[in-house]
Each structure stands twice: as structure tokens, then as C-alpha cells.
Short mmCIF file of C-alpha atoms (C1' of nucleotides) in Angstrom, two decimals:
data_model
loop_
_atom_site.label_atom_id
_atom_site.label_comp_id
_atom_site.label_asym_id
_atom_site.label_seq_id
_atom_site.Cartn_x
_atom_site.Cartn_y
_atom_site.Cartn_z
CA MET A 397 34.85 45.06 -43.06
CA VAL A 398 34.99 41.37 -43.45
CA SER A 399 32.73 38.33 -42.99
CA ARG A 400 31.72 38.80 -39.31
CA SER A 401 29.70 35.49 -38.90
CA PRO A 402 26.12 35.92 -40.15
CA GLN A 403 24.89 33.79 -37.32
CA ARG A 404 26.20 36.05 -34.67
CA ARG A 405 24.76 39.03 -36.53
CA GLU A 406 21.33 37.43 -36.63
CA GLU A 407 21.51 36.72 -32.84
CA LEU A 408 22.42 40.21 -32.11
CA LEU A 409 19.74 41.54 -34.43
CA ALA A 410 17.18 39.43 -32.59
CA THR A 411 18.13 40.85 -29.16
CA ALA A 412 18.26 44.38 -30.57
CA GLY A 413 14.83 43.79 -32.16
CA GLU A 414 13.47 42.78 -28.73
CA VAL A 415 14.79 45.88 -27.09
CA PHE A 416 13.64 48.16 -29.94
CA ALA A 417 10.19 46.59 -29.83
CA ALA A 418 9.93 46.86 -25.99
CA GLN A 419 11.27 50.46 -25.47
CA GLY A 420 11.12 52.08 -28.78
CA TYR A 421 14.03 52.83 -31.12
CA ASP A 422 14.82 56.27 -29.79
CA ALA A 423 14.57 55.24 -26.15
CA THR A 424 16.87 52.22 -26.73
CA THR A 425 20.57 52.99 -26.14
CA VAL A 426 23.32 50.92 -27.61
CA ARG A 427 24.36 50.22 -24.05
CA LYS A 428 20.97 48.50 -23.36
CA ILE A 429 21.32 46.42 -26.52
CA ALA A 430 24.78 45.46 -25.45
CA ASP A 431 23.62 44.59 -21.90
CA ALA A 432 20.97 42.30 -23.36
CA ALA A 433 23.49 40.69 -25.51
CA GLY A 434 26.00 40.24 -22.60
CA MET A 435 28.70 42.50 -24.11
CA LEU A 436 29.87 46.09 -23.98
CA ALA A 437 28.50 48.85 -26.17
CA GLY A 438 31.62 49.31 -28.28
CA SER A 439 31.68 45.69 -29.16
CA LEU A 440 28.48 45.96 -31.12
CA TYR A 441 30.49 48.09 -33.62
CA TYR A 442 32.64 45.17 -34.57
CA HIS A 443 29.39 43.65 -36.21
CA PHE A 444 27.46 46.81 -37.23
CA ASP A 445 28.37 50.23 -38.51
CA SER A 446 25.78 52.09 -36.40
CA LYS A 447 22.72 51.73 -34.35
CA GLU A 448 20.69 52.99 -37.36
CA SER A 449 22.08 50.15 -39.49
CA MET A 450 20.76 47.64 -37.11
CA LEU A 451 17.27 49.10 -37.33
CA ASP A 452 17.73 49.23 -41.14
CA GLU A 453 18.63 45.57 -41.37
CA ILE A 454 15.77 44.51 -39.09
CA LEU A 455 13.19 46.45 -41.14
CA SER A 456 14.47 45.64 -44.62
CA THR A 457 14.72 41.92 -44.04
CA PHE A 458 11.30 41.87 -42.61
CA LEU A 459 9.78 43.74 -45.57
CA ASN A 460 11.65 41.61 -48.02
CA GLU A 461 10.23 38.54 -46.53
CA LEU A 462 6.67 40.12 -46.32
CA TRP A 463 6.71 41.09 -49.89
CA ALA A 464 7.88 37.68 -51.04
CA ARG A 465 4.74 36.29 -49.38
CA TYR A 466 2.48 39.00 -50.58
CA ASP A 467 3.78 38.77 -54.17
CA ALA A 468 3.10 35.05 -54.29
CA VAL A 469 -0.41 35.67 -53.19
CA LEU A 470 -1.03 38.47 -55.64
CA ALA A 471 0.40 36.42 -58.45
CA ALA A 472 -1.84 33.42 -57.72
CA GLY A 473 -4.73 34.78 -59.70
CA LEU A 474 -7.29 34.41 -56.92
CA GLY A 475 -10.67 36.13 -56.70
CA PRO A 476 -10.89 39.40 -54.53
CA ARG A 477 -12.26 37.65 -51.49
CA GLU A 478 -9.79 34.79 -51.61
CA THR A 479 -6.96 37.26 -52.16
CA LEU A 480 -8.00 39.34 -49.12
CA GLU A 481 -8.28 36.19 -47.08
CA ALA A 482 -4.74 35.10 -48.20
CA LEU A 483 -3.20 38.48 -47.48
CA VAL A 484 -4.70 38.58 -44.05
CA THR A 485 -3.55 35.09 -43.26
CA GLU A 486 0.01 35.76 -44.58
CA SER A 487 0.10 38.92 -42.39
CA PHE A 488 -0.71 37.04 -39.30
CA ARG A 489 1.91 34.42 -40.12
CA GLU A 490 4.40 37.21 -40.48
CA ILE A 491 3.38 38.69 -37.15
CA ASP A 492 3.75 35.31 -35.59
CA GLN A 493 7.24 34.89 -36.89
CA HIS A 494 8.63 38.38 -36.77
CA ARG A 495 6.56 40.03 -34.01
CA ASP A 496 9.41 42.42 -32.97
CA ALA A 497 10.06 43.65 -36.47
CA VAL A 498 6.37 44.23 -37.13
CA ALA A 499 6.01 46.17 -33.80
CA ILE A 500 9.07 48.31 -34.66
CA TYR A 501 7.69 48.92 -38.20
CA GLN A 502 4.35 49.88 -36.76
CA ARG A 503 5.85 52.40 -34.37
CA GLU A 504 8.67 53.96 -36.37
CA SER A 505 7.87 53.62 -40.04
CA LYS A 506 5.76 56.70 -40.24
CA HIS A 507 8.44 59.28 -39.23
CA LEU A 508 11.30 57.13 -40.69
CA ALA A 509 9.75 57.37 -44.14
CA ASP A 510 11.04 60.94 -44.54
CA HIS A 511 14.67 59.75 -43.91
CA PRO A 512 16.36 58.95 -47.19
CA ARG A 513 17.92 55.80 -46.00
CA PHE A 514 14.55 54.32 -45.20
CA GLY A 515 12.93 55.35 -48.45
CA TYR A 516 11.89 51.80 -49.11
CA LEU A 517 9.46 52.14 -46.31
CA ALA A 518 7.61 54.72 -48.26
CA GLU A 519 7.75 52.72 -51.39
CA SER A 520 6.58 49.66 -49.46
CA GLN A 521 3.70 51.69 -48.19
CA ARG A 522 2.60 52.55 -51.80
CA LYS A 523 2.81 48.87 -52.83
CA PHE A 524 0.77 47.97 -49.74
CA GLU A 525 -1.92 50.54 -50.74
CA LYS A 526 -1.99 49.31 -54.23
CA ALA A 527 -2.26 45.63 -53.15
CA TRP A 528 -5.04 46.11 -50.59
CA LEU A 529 -7.04 48.87 -52.35
CA GLY A 530 -6.88 47.08 -55.69
CA THR A 531 -8.23 43.89 -54.13
CA LEU A 532 -11.01 45.84 -52.46
CA GLU A 533 -11.88 47.73 -55.67
CA ARG A 534 -11.91 44.40 -57.48
CA GLY A 535 -14.30 43.00 -54.96
CA VAL A 536 -16.57 46.00 -55.21
CA ALA A 537 -16.68 45.73 -58.97
CA ALA A 538 -17.38 42.00 -58.76
CA GLY A 539 -20.24 42.46 -56.25
CA THR A 540 -18.22 40.65 -53.51
CA PHE A 541 -17.63 43.62 -51.28
CA ARG A 542 -20.17 46.31 -50.30
CA ALA A 543 -20.27 49.30 -52.60
CA ASP A 544 -21.81 51.69 -50.16
CA LEU A 545 -18.54 52.12 -48.18
CA ASP A 546 -15.76 54.55 -48.78
CA VAL A 547 -13.10 52.32 -50.26
CA ARG A 548 -10.15 54.25 -48.85
CA LEU A 549 -11.67 54.10 -45.45
CA THR A 550 -12.27 50.51 -45.86
CA TYR A 551 -8.70 50.02 -46.88
CA ARG A 552 -7.32 51.70 -43.74
CA PHE A 553 -9.79 49.82 -41.66
CA VAL A 554 -8.58 46.50 -42.90
CA ARG A 555 -5.01 47.41 -42.99
CA ASP A 556 -4.94 48.76 -39.42
CA THR A 557 -7.06 45.99 -38.00
CA VAL A 558 -4.60 43.45 -39.08
CA TRP A 559 -1.34 45.02 -38.17
CA VAL A 560 -2.19 46.48 -34.69
CA ALA A 561 -2.60 42.90 -33.67
CA ALA A 562 1.19 42.79 -33.44
CA SER A 563 1.02 45.06 -30.36
CA TRP A 564 -0.75 42.47 -28.21
CA TYR A 565 0.04 39.17 -30.11
CA ARG A 566 2.26 36.77 -28.19
CA PRO A 567 3.72 33.79 -30.15
CA GLY A 568 2.89 30.47 -28.53
CA GLY A 569 -0.45 31.70 -27.09
CA HIS A 570 -3.89 30.04 -27.24
CA HIS A 571 -4.53 30.73 -30.90
CA SER A 572 -2.41 29.89 -33.94
CA PRO A 573 -1.95 32.69 -36.42
CA GLU A 574 -4.26 30.83 -38.80
CA GLU A 575 -7.11 30.76 -36.08
CA ILE A 576 -6.56 34.46 -35.39
CA ALA A 577 -6.63 35.31 -39.12
CA HIS A 578 -9.90 33.24 -39.45
CA GLN A 579 -11.57 35.11 -36.66
CA TYR A 580 -10.43 38.45 -37.92
CA LEU A 581 -11.61 37.80 -41.43
CA SER A 582 -14.92 36.61 -40.01
CA MET A 583 -15.36 39.93 -38.19
CA VAL A 584 -14.12 42.05 -41.10
CA LEU A 585 -16.20 40.23 -43.77
CA GLU A 586 -19.36 39.25 -41.81
CA GLY A 587 -19.41 41.79 -39.02
CA ILE A 588 -19.87 41.18 -35.29
CA ALA A 589 -23.67 41.78 -35.26
CA VAL A 590 -26.03 38.85 -35.37
CA ARG A 591 -27.76 38.78 -38.80
CA PRO A 592 -31.54 38.93 -38.94
CA GLN A 593 -32.79 35.67 -40.43
CA MET B 822 5.63 78.25 -8.41
CA VAL B 823 2.79 80.79 -9.07
CA SER B 824 -0.01 81.21 -11.36
CA ARG B 825 1.85 81.26 -14.75
CA SER B 826 -1.10 82.11 -17.08
CA PRO B 827 -3.19 79.02 -17.86
CA GLN B 828 -3.67 80.23 -21.53
CA ARG B 829 0.05 80.28 -22.16
CA ARG B 830 0.42 76.93 -20.66
CA GLU B 831 -2.26 75.56 -22.99
CA GLU B 832 -0.65 77.13 -26.04
CA LEU B 833 2.73 75.61 -25.22
CA LEU B 834 1.12 72.24 -24.40
CA ALA B 835 -0.57 72.37 -27.78
CA THR B 836 2.76 72.90 -29.63
CA ALA B 837 4.41 70.38 -27.41
CA GLY B 838 1.66 68.03 -28.27
CA GLU B 839 2.25 68.53 -31.94
CA VAL B 840 5.90 67.72 -31.72
CA PHE B 841 5.34 64.80 -29.52
CA ALA B 842 2.76 63.44 -31.85
CA ALA B 843 4.90 63.99 -35.00
CA GLN B 844 8.32 62.73 -33.74
CA GLY B 845 7.58 60.67 -30.62
CA TYR B 846 8.24 61.55 -27.03
CA ASP B 847 11.81 60.22 -26.75
CA ALA B 848 12.86 61.63 -30.11
CA THR B 849 11.55 65.06 -29.16
CA THR B 850 14.03 67.35 -27.43
CA VAL B 851 12.93 70.32 -25.24
CA ARG B 852 14.92 72.37 -27.73
CA LYS B 853 12.65 71.28 -30.58
CA ILE B 854 9.57 72.16 -28.52
CA ALA B 855 11.09 75.51 -27.63
CA ASP B 856 11.83 76.15 -31.36
CA ALA B 857 8.26 75.48 -32.33
CA ALA B 858 7.05 77.72 -29.69
CA GLY B 859 9.55 80.53 -30.69
CA MET B 860 11.54 80.63 -27.50
CA LEU B 861 14.58 78.96 -25.98
CA ALA B 862 14.79 75.66 -24.14
CA GLY B 863 15.32 76.97 -20.68
CA SER B 864 12.31 79.27 -20.90
CA LEU B 865 9.98 76.30 -20.97
CA TYR B 866 10.99 75.70 -17.45
CA TYR B 867 9.26 78.87 -16.30
CA HIS B 868 6.02 77.20 -17.19
CA PHE B 869 6.72 73.47 -16.54
CA ASP B 870 8.81 71.58 -14.07
CA SER B 871 10.05 69.08 -16.62
CA LYS B 872 9.60 67.60 -20.16
CA GLU B 873 7.79 64.62 -18.45
CA SER B 874 5.26 66.89 -16.73
CA MET B 875 4.26 68.19 -20.18
CA LEU B 876 3.60 64.72 -21.40
CA ASP B 877 1.80 63.98 -18.17
CA GLU B 878 -0.48 67.06 -18.38
CA ILE B 879 -1.28 66.29 -22.07
CA LEU B 880 -2.19 62.62 -21.34
CA SER B 881 -4.13 63.20 -18.16
CA THR B 882 -6.34 66.04 -19.40
CA PHE B 883 -7.10 63.96 -22.49
CA LEU B 884 -8.03 60.82 -20.41
CA ASN B 885 -10.16 63.05 -18.06
CA GLU B 886 -12.10 64.48 -20.87
CA LEU B 887 -12.47 61.08 -22.51
CA TRP B 888 -13.74 59.33 -19.44
CA ALA B 889 -16.18 62.11 -18.80
CA ARG B 890 -17.73 61.30 -22.13
CA TYR B 891 -17.53 57.55 -21.70
CA ASP B 892 -19.03 57.65 -18.21
CA ALA B 893 -21.94 59.68 -19.57
CA VAL B 894 -22.61 57.07 -22.21
CA LEU B 895 -22.26 54.19 -19.80
CA ALA B 896 -24.59 55.80 -17.28
CA ALA B 897 -27.29 56.35 -19.97
CA GLY B 898 -28.70 52.78 -19.73
CA LEU B 899 -28.64 52.09 -23.32
CA GLY B 900 -28.76 48.63 -24.78
CA PRO B 901 -25.48 46.88 -25.87
CA ARG B 902 -25.53 47.84 -29.52
CA GLU B 903 -26.52 51.45 -28.85
CA THR B 904 -23.85 51.60 -26.11
CA LEU B 905 -21.19 50.28 -28.59
CA GLU B 906 -22.35 52.96 -31.19
CA ALA B 907 -22.21 55.71 -28.69
CA LEU B 908 -18.72 54.80 -27.46
CA VAL B 909 -17.36 54.56 -30.92
CA THR B 910 -18.91 57.88 -31.84
CA GLU B 911 -17.46 59.63 -28.80
CA SER B 912 -14.12 58.09 -29.59
CA PHE B 913 -14.04 59.62 -33.01
CA ARG B 914 -15.13 62.94 -31.66
CA GLU B 915 -12.23 62.72 -29.14
CA ILE B 916 -9.92 61.95 -31.93
CA ASP B 917 -11.19 64.90 -33.89
CA GLN B 918 -10.64 67.35 -31.07
CA HIS B 919 -7.50 65.94 -29.46
CA ARG B 920 -5.80 64.12 -32.25
CA ASP B 921 -2.26 64.80 -30.97
CA ALA B 922 -3.02 63.52 -27.49
CA VAL B 923 -4.62 60.34 -28.86
CA ALA B 924 -1.67 59.69 -31.15
CA ILE B 925 0.76 60.19 -28.23
CA TYR B 926 -1.37 58.00 -26.01
CA GLN B 927 -1.37 55.21 -28.78
CA ARG B 928 2.34 55.39 -29.11
CA GLU B 929 3.62 55.75 -25.59
CA SER B 930 1.03 54.47 -23.25
CA LYS B 931 2.21 50.93 -23.36
CA HIS B 932 5.63 51.40 -21.94
CA LEU B 933 4.65 54.37 -19.75
CA ALA B 934 2.20 52.28 -17.83
CA ASP B 935 5.11 50.69 -15.87
CA HIS B 936 6.23 54.24 -14.75
CA PRO B 937 4.68 55.07 -11.28
CA ARG B 938 3.87 58.62 -12.38
CA PHE B 939 1.69 57.31 -15.23
CA GLY B 940 -0.15 54.73 -13.21
CA TYR B 941 -3.44 56.22 -14.23
CA LEU B 942 -2.64 54.91 -17.79
CA ALA B 943 -2.87 51.32 -16.56
CA GLU B 944 -5.96 52.18 -14.57
CA SER B 945 -7.60 53.70 -17.60
CA GLN B 946 -6.77 50.67 -19.62
CA ARG B 947 -8.55 48.38 -17.10
CA LYS B 948 -11.64 50.69 -17.12
CA PHE B 949 -11.48 50.64 -20.95
CA GLU B 950 -11.42 46.79 -20.94
CA LYS B 951 -14.27 46.69 -18.48
CA ALA B 952 -16.38 49.10 -20.56
CA TRP B 953 -15.88 47.63 -23.93
CA LEU B 954 -15.71 44.01 -22.86
CA GLY B 955 -18.79 44.33 -20.67
CA THR B 956 -20.77 45.87 -23.50
CA LEU B 957 -19.77 43.07 -25.84
CA GLU B 958 -20.69 40.36 -23.37
CA ARG B 959 -24.02 42.08 -22.73
CA GLY B 960 -24.65 42.07 -26.43
CA VAL B 961 -23.77 38.36 -26.73
CA ALA B 962 -25.98 37.47 -23.85
CA ALA B 963 -28.79 39.58 -25.43
CA GLY B 964 -28.31 37.90 -28.82
CA THR B 965 -27.28 41.20 -30.41
CA PHE B 966 -23.69 40.23 -31.06
CA ARG B 967 -22.40 36.94 -32.46
CA ALA B 968 -21.66 34.21 -29.86
CA ASP B 969 -19.27 32.31 -32.05
CA LEU B 970 -16.44 34.85 -31.72
CA ASP B 971 -13.76 34.99 -29.06
CA VAL B 972 -15.00 37.89 -26.99
CA ARG B 973 -11.47 39.11 -26.00
CA LEU B 974 -10.35 39.00 -29.56
CA THR B 975 -13.46 40.98 -30.53
CA TYR B 976 -12.64 43.48 -27.83
CA ARG B 977 -9.15 44.10 -29.08
CA PHE B 978 -10.50 44.19 -32.58
CA VAL B 979 -13.05 46.90 -31.92
CA ARG B 980 -10.69 48.87 -29.65
CA ASP B 981 -7.82 48.87 -32.01
CA THR B 982 -9.84 49.65 -35.21
CA VAL B 983 -11.22 52.76 -33.55
CA TRP B 984 -8.09 54.16 -31.98
CA VAL B 985 -5.53 53.62 -34.81
CA ALA B 986 -7.62 55.98 -36.83
CA ALA B 987 -5.85 58.70 -34.94
CA SER B 988 -2.69 57.89 -36.93
CA TRP B 989 -4.12 58.97 -40.27
CA TYR B 990 -7.10 61.21 -39.34
CA ARG B 991 -6.78 64.87 -40.12
CA PRO B 992 -9.30 67.28 -38.65
CA GLY B 993 -11.05 69.26 -41.30
CA GLY B 994 -10.92 66.49 -43.82
CA HIS B 995 -13.70 65.19 -46.09
CA HIS B 996 -15.52 63.30 -43.44
CA SER B 997 -16.84 64.60 -40.01
CA PRO B 998 -16.14 62.42 -36.98
CA GLU B 999 -19.74 61.31 -37.00
CA GLU B 1000 -19.62 60.22 -40.61
CA ILE B 1001 -16.40 58.20 -39.95
CA ALA B 1002 -17.90 56.63 -36.87
CA HIS B 1003 -20.88 55.66 -38.93
CA GLN B 1004 -18.96 53.93 -41.62
CA TYR B 1005 -16.72 52.26 -38.95
CA LEU B 1006 -19.69 51.03 -37.10
CA SER B 1007 -21.24 49.76 -40.30
CA MET B 1008 -18.04 47.77 -41.09
CA VAL B 1009 -17.61 46.44 -37.57
CA LEU B 1010 -21.26 45.53 -37.09
CA GLU B 1011 -22.32 44.35 -40.63
CA GLY B 1012 -19.00 43.43 -42.18
CA ILE B 1013 -17.58 44.49 -45.49
CA ALA B 1014 -18.90 41.46 -47.49
CA VAL B 1015 -22.12 41.74 -49.46
CA ARG B 1016 -24.70 39.66 -47.72
CA PRO B 1017 -26.43 37.00 -49.72
CA GLN B 1018 -30.16 37.77 -50.09
"C1'" DT C 1434 56.51 27.76 -32.59
"C1'" DA C 1435 54.93 31.64 -35.29
"C1'" DA C 1436 51.65 34.24 -37.63
"C1'" DC C 1437 46.88 35.28 -37.98
"C1'" DC C 1438 41.97 35.89 -37.40
"C1'" DT C 1439 37.89 36.33 -34.74
"C1'" DA C 1440 35.26 38.52 -31.23
"C1'" DC C 1441 35.34 41.07 -27.62
"C1'" DC C 1442 37.11 44.70 -23.85
"C1'" DA C 1443 38.91 49.27 -21.94
"C1'" DA C 1444 38.89 53.87 -22.29
"C1'" DA C 1445 38.12 57.61 -24.23
"C1'" DC C 1446 35.96 61.04 -27.89
"C1'" DA C 1447 32.75 64.96 -29.21
"C1'" DC C 1448 28.23 65.94 -28.84
"C1'" DT C 1449 23.47 66.20 -27.16
"C1'" DT C 1450 20.39 65.68 -23.45
"C1'" DG C 1451 17.26 67.70 -19.65
"C1'" DT C 1452 17.71 71.09 -16.31
"C1'" DT C 1453 19.18 75.21 -13.46
"C1'" DA C 1454 20.71 79.83 -11.87
"C1'" DG C 1455 21.01 84.61 -12.51
"C1'" DG C 1456 19.80 88.44 -15.18
"C1'" DG C 1457 16.95 91.74 -17.61
"C1'" DA C 1458 13.22 93.93 -20.46
"C1'" DA C 1459 8.47 95.24 -20.45
"C1'" DG C 1460 4.54 96.91 -18.22
"C1'" DG C 1461 1.25 97.66 -14.41
"C1'" DA C 1462 0.51 99.38 -9.51
"C1'" DG C 1463 1.60 102.41 -5.70
"C1'" DC D 497 9.66 107.71 -10.38
"C1'" DT D 498 10.01 103.23 -7.88
"C1'" DC D 499 8.67 98.62 -7.00
"C1'" DC D 500 6.96 94.27 -8.44
"C1'" DT D 501 5.48 90.70 -11.21
"C1'" DT D 502 5.60 88.27 -15.58
"C1'" DC D 503 8.05 86.13 -19.12
"C1'" DC D 504 11.71 85.16 -21.40
"C1'" DC D 505 17.19 85.07 -22.34
"C1'" DT D 506 22.12 83.81 -21.50
"C1'" DA D 507 25.08 80.61 -20.16
"C1'" DA D 508 26.33 76.98 -18.13
"C1'" DC D 509 25.93 72.19 -15.61
"C1'" DA D 510 26.31 66.97 -15.15
"C1'" DA D 511 24.86 63.07 -17.16
"C1'" DG D 512 24.11 60.25 -21.02
"C1'" DT D 513 24.52 59.66 -26.14
"C1'" DG D 514 26.57 57.09 -30.40
"C1'" DT D 515 31.04 56.08 -31.97
"C1'" DT D 516 36.15 55.31 -32.40
"C1'" DT D 517 40.66 53.60 -31.29
"C1'" DG D 518 43.89 50.49 -29.62
"C1'" DG D 519 44.60 46.41 -27.24
"C1'" DT D 520 44.19 41.35 -26.17
"C1'" DA D 521 42.57 36.47 -25.04
"C1'" DG D 522 41.79 32.35 -27.51
"C1'" DG D 523 41.45 29.52 -31.33
"C1'" DT D 524 42.92 28.16 -36.20
"C1'" DT D 525 46.33 27.66 -39.67
"C1'" DA D 526 51.05 27.01 -41.42
#
DNA sequence: TAACCTACCAAACACTTGTTAGGGAAGGAG
DNA sequence: CTCCTTCCCTAACAAGTGTTTGGTAGGTTA
């Protein structure tokens, strides 16, 4: 298989991503993708080996980019609270720029992680846990975060809170990703109740 | 179509629910359900009209039960904070008892809401929004909840944080639904940061 | 002009899908 | 024993699935 114009691939992956995100991977037929791209089903196979490899390419490029951002944050040597804030902000930026990929990841990653081809999903999940959980534990040790909460529960709470936003977030809406991140962080860190003076 | 033993129906719906929750509705074939139930695919059609009607029955009975609980809470005349606490607690009880149905609802409701047969999903979503959003607005007006947050953002925040728990919650684990609800409420209301004295 | 490459189409392939029709074993009722 | 009901099996169906093969229009290169 030869060059096959990277730009065209990206275009097709973008439309495939839209359909995957809207209908779900299993409910999406290659004919629907081809329709959305204005071509016939068989023609997709000039650019890709299989439907699965489209999904693979969408998810892996997304995760590669995400981890480039996360690793930069984690290597910056910030305090626990600043690390959490930076991770959340980067997550919302990622949702802003790759909403489809995030939605697909949210929906499919769980049962795909069994599949050998998508082993990197499980690995990414472990790195995820290490990064977030580690930050939270550092914060508890430093007296920044509350010690009376179950840390693993808090981890899932923070993690899910951020990523489910991809299910309703629309790029170009009223709020920028930074604004949403700021409000989310305010809720997660300070709570939604009015504090007694 | 005659009586067809309600107990057997419930058994089959339970196993169908397990498979739907684990693999997703579209990825689940009627043959997989039949395998899990120890019978052949065609035999399922003695009890149900179609694969879709199984999904329908699972989701509608779940929502009926959920709204019976919610309506009881909303009719109790509690204050906004107490209402929120009760709604969250009832939600975790529901997750505890109907985890599969909740997981299926989470995953499929969005694109099913278009389908006429599942119109009650969209209606339920509106009632959902009215209940949660109304409670939050009451709380802001009463000075219970912070006024500096976008209420719709807060609504989605609270709603999502509760329901995504269904994706990792396992009944019979370390925490009872009430304990989890208590910790979640503590995080949502007071935040995870240590408060300056 | 001739050869070649890119990007697609046309048509089929083997297989899986949800669903149906007819049959039969088991057991209770008369 | 006979009849009937319940519950499942056997075997097939048409439609839809991902994928392959061979062809071809149009541009680029020689």
C-alpha cells in the first residue's frame, strides 16, 4: 500500500469520526461513512484496510496528542492543586479540539480494551489513573485536598466529571474551554454550596 | 400472544440487560443473548416480539421506577439542599439495584431519543432537567447554592457526576449506595479542596 | 503520444443479522 | 388415554454487513 495522500485520509477520518460519535461504532456501517464522504463503500478501502483501522487511527492519534499535553503538565513540577488545574484545563482543550474522538473514546474504550489491537487503551487508562490518583494523593499529603474522602472515589469523580462534558459540549458555544475548565474546577475544588462566613 | 410467564420474562430481560450493558445494544446479537440464557435465538421470540422490545421494556421499567422515587422526593416539600441530597441518594440506590439498565440508558438514550418508540426518553430528559435545574435555582435564590456559577453548567455537572458512577459501580462492593451518595454529595457541595480556617 | 499513478466506481463475495414458520417434548386437565 | 398449553428447537428467510476484485476517468510525467 502506497502513500495515499495524508490530507485525504485526515478528511475521511474526520467524517468517519463524526458518524462514529453520532451513531456509535457498531451502529455505523461503512456505507454510512461513505455516504457522508460522498463516495461508495468500497472506495474507502483504497485509503484504509478496514473499518476497525479507522477507529484505531482516530483513537490512537487522539491519545497520543492527549498524552503529549499531559506529560508536559506532569513534567512541569507544579504543586498538586496547580497540576490538577492544568490537567483539567488541558482536558477541556482536548475536548474542544477533538470532541468526536473523545466521545468515541468515552463510549467504546471500555469494551475495546479487551481487544488485543486496542491494548493501548488499557495502558492509557493505567497511566491516567497514575497521573490523577498520584496528584490527588500528593495533595492530600500536602494538606491541599481533603483527607476525609476516599481517594479512589475522588479520582473517579474528578475524572468522570471532566470527560462526560464531551457528550454535551459543542465547540463554538458560549464558553471557551478555558472558561468551562475554570467553572468546573471551581465546583470540584470549592463545591457548589455557599460557604458559611 | 398470551400470558407467557412474567417470571421467565424477567429472567430473560435480566440476562439481556447484562449483555446489553457489557457489549452495547448494537453490538449485541440476539444469538448472544440466547447463549447467555441457555437457549437458541429463535426461542427468544416466544417471549418477545423483537430485540428492540427487550430494550424498550428494560428502559421503560427502569424509568418508571426511577420517577416513582423522584416524584416522591419532589412532592415532599423539602428545601433545595435537602431535595438535592435526596435526589442524589435515590439515584445511587437506583444504580445499585438496576445497574445494567442505568448503564444502557447512559450509553444509548442519546441517539434513541430520536426514535419515535423511545419518545419517553426525551420526555424523561425534560423532566430530569426541570427537577434538577429547578432545585438548583431554588437553592441559588435561597442563598443555599453559589450564585456565581452558570446554573446550566452546574446542572450538567451534578447530573453527570451522579450517573456516570454506573459505569464503574459494582453492587456488593466496599461502599453502600448511601455511603457513596454521602461522599459524592460532600464533594459536590463542599468541594475537594481543604477550606482555609 | 505513451506510460503511469491517483482516487474512485461497479459489482459481487461470504457471512451475519433479526425474524419467522412449523414441529415436538413435557406435563397438567378432562 | 387424549387434549391442550407451555416452552423451546430446527431450519430457514431476506436484508444488511465488511470486504475484495477488476475496471476506469483524469491528471502527471516522460
